[in-house]
Short mmCIF file of C-alpha atoms in Angstrom, two decimals:
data_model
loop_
_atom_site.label_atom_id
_atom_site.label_comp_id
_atom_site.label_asym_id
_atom_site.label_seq_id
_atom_site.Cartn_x
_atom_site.Cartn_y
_atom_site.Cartn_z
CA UNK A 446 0.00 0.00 0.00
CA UNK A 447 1.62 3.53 -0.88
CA UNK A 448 1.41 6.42 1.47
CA UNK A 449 0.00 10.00 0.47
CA UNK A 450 3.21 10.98 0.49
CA UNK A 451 4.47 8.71 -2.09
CA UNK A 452 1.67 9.31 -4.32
CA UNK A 453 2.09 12.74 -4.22
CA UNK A 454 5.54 12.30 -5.53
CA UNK A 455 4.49 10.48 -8.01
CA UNK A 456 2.02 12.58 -9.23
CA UNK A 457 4.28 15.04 -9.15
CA UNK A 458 6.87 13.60 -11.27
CA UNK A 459 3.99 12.69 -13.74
CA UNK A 460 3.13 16.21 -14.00
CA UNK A 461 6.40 17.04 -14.65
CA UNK A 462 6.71 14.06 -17.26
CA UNK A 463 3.14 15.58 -19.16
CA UNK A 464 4.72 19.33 -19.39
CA UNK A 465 8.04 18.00 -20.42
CA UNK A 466 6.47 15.80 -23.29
CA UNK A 467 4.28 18.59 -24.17
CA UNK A 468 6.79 21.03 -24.82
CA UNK A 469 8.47 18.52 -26.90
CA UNK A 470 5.79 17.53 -29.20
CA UNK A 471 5.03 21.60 -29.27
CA UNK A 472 8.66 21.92 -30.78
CA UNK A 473 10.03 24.05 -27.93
CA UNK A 474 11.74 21.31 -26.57
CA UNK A 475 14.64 19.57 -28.47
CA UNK A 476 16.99 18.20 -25.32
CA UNK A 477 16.20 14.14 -25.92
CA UNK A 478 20.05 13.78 -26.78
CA UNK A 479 21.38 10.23 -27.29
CA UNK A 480 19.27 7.18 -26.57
CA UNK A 481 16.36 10.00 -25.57
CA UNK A 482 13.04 8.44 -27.25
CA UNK A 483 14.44 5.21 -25.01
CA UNK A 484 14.74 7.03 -21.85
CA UNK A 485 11.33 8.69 -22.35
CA UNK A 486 9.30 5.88 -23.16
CA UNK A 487 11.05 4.08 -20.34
CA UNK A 488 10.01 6.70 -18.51
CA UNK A 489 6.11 7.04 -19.36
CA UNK A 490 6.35 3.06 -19.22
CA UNK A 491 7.46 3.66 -15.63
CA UNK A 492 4.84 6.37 -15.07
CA UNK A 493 1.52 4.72 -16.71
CA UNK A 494 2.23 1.06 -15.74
CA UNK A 495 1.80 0.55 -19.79
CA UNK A 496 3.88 -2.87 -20.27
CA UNK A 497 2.12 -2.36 -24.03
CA UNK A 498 3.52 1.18 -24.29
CA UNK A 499 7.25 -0.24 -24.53
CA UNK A 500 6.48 -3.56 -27.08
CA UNK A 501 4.67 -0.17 -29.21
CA UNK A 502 7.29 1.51 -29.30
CA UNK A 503 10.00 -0.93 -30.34
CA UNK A 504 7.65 -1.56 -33.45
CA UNK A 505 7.34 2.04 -33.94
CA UNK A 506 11.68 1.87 -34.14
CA UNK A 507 11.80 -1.42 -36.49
CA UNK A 508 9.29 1.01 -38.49
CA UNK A 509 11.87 4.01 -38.51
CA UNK A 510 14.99 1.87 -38.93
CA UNK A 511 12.99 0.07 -42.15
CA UNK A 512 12.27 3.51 -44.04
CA UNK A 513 16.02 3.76 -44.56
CA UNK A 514 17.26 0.76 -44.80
CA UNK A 515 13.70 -1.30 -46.42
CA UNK A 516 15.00 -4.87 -44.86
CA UNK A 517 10.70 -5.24 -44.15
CA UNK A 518 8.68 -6.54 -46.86
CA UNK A 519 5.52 -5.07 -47.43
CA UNK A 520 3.01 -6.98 -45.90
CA UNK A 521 4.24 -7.22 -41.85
CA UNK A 522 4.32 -3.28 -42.56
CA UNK A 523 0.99 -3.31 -43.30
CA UNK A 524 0.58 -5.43 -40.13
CA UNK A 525 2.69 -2.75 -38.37
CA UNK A 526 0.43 0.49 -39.15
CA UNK A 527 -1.90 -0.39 -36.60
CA UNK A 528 0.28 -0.80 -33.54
CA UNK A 529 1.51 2.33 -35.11
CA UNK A 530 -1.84 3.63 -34.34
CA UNK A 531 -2.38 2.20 -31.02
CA UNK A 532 1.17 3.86 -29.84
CA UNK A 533 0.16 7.36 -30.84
CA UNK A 534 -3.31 7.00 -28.92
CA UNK A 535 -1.64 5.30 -25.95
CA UNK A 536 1.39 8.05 -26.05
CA UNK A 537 -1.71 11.04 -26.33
CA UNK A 538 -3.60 9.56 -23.20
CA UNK A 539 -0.81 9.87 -21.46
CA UNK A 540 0.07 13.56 -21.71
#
């Protein structure tokens, strides 16, 4: 069972986590540096309890990696547009 305190804190750190994301998907924010998209969906993973959020995103990254290098064939694309989908509605609800 978590204390008041420690939900506080962690409501707090959320809130934090929101404004910071929303600043960066505003543009005025460009600090994710190295390994950044990582650290910030480990971060919202940590923060939502979204196991799904993480597995997303690491299809949204194959995704990325195959426009430039087109290792994918077309079809598990296809396949791939709606956890595409799901990851952009899953990263919204949590701002």
């Amino acid at each position: 069972m978590t204390s008041f305190w420690q939900r506080e804190i962690t409501s707090k750190r959320r809130s934090r986590l929101r404004k910071w994301l929303r600043r960066l998907l505003e543009g005025e924010e460009r600090s994710l540096g190295p390994w950044g998209t990582f650290k910030l969906v480990s971060k919202l993973r940590e923060e939502t309890g979204g196991e799904d959020l993480s597995r997303l995103w690491h299809v949204v990254n194959s995704l990325h990696i195959n426009f430039y290098e087109a290792w994918t064939m077309l079809e598990p694309v296809k396949d791939a547009v709606g956890d595409v989908k799901r990851f952009a509605k899953k990263l919204k609800s949590s701002i």
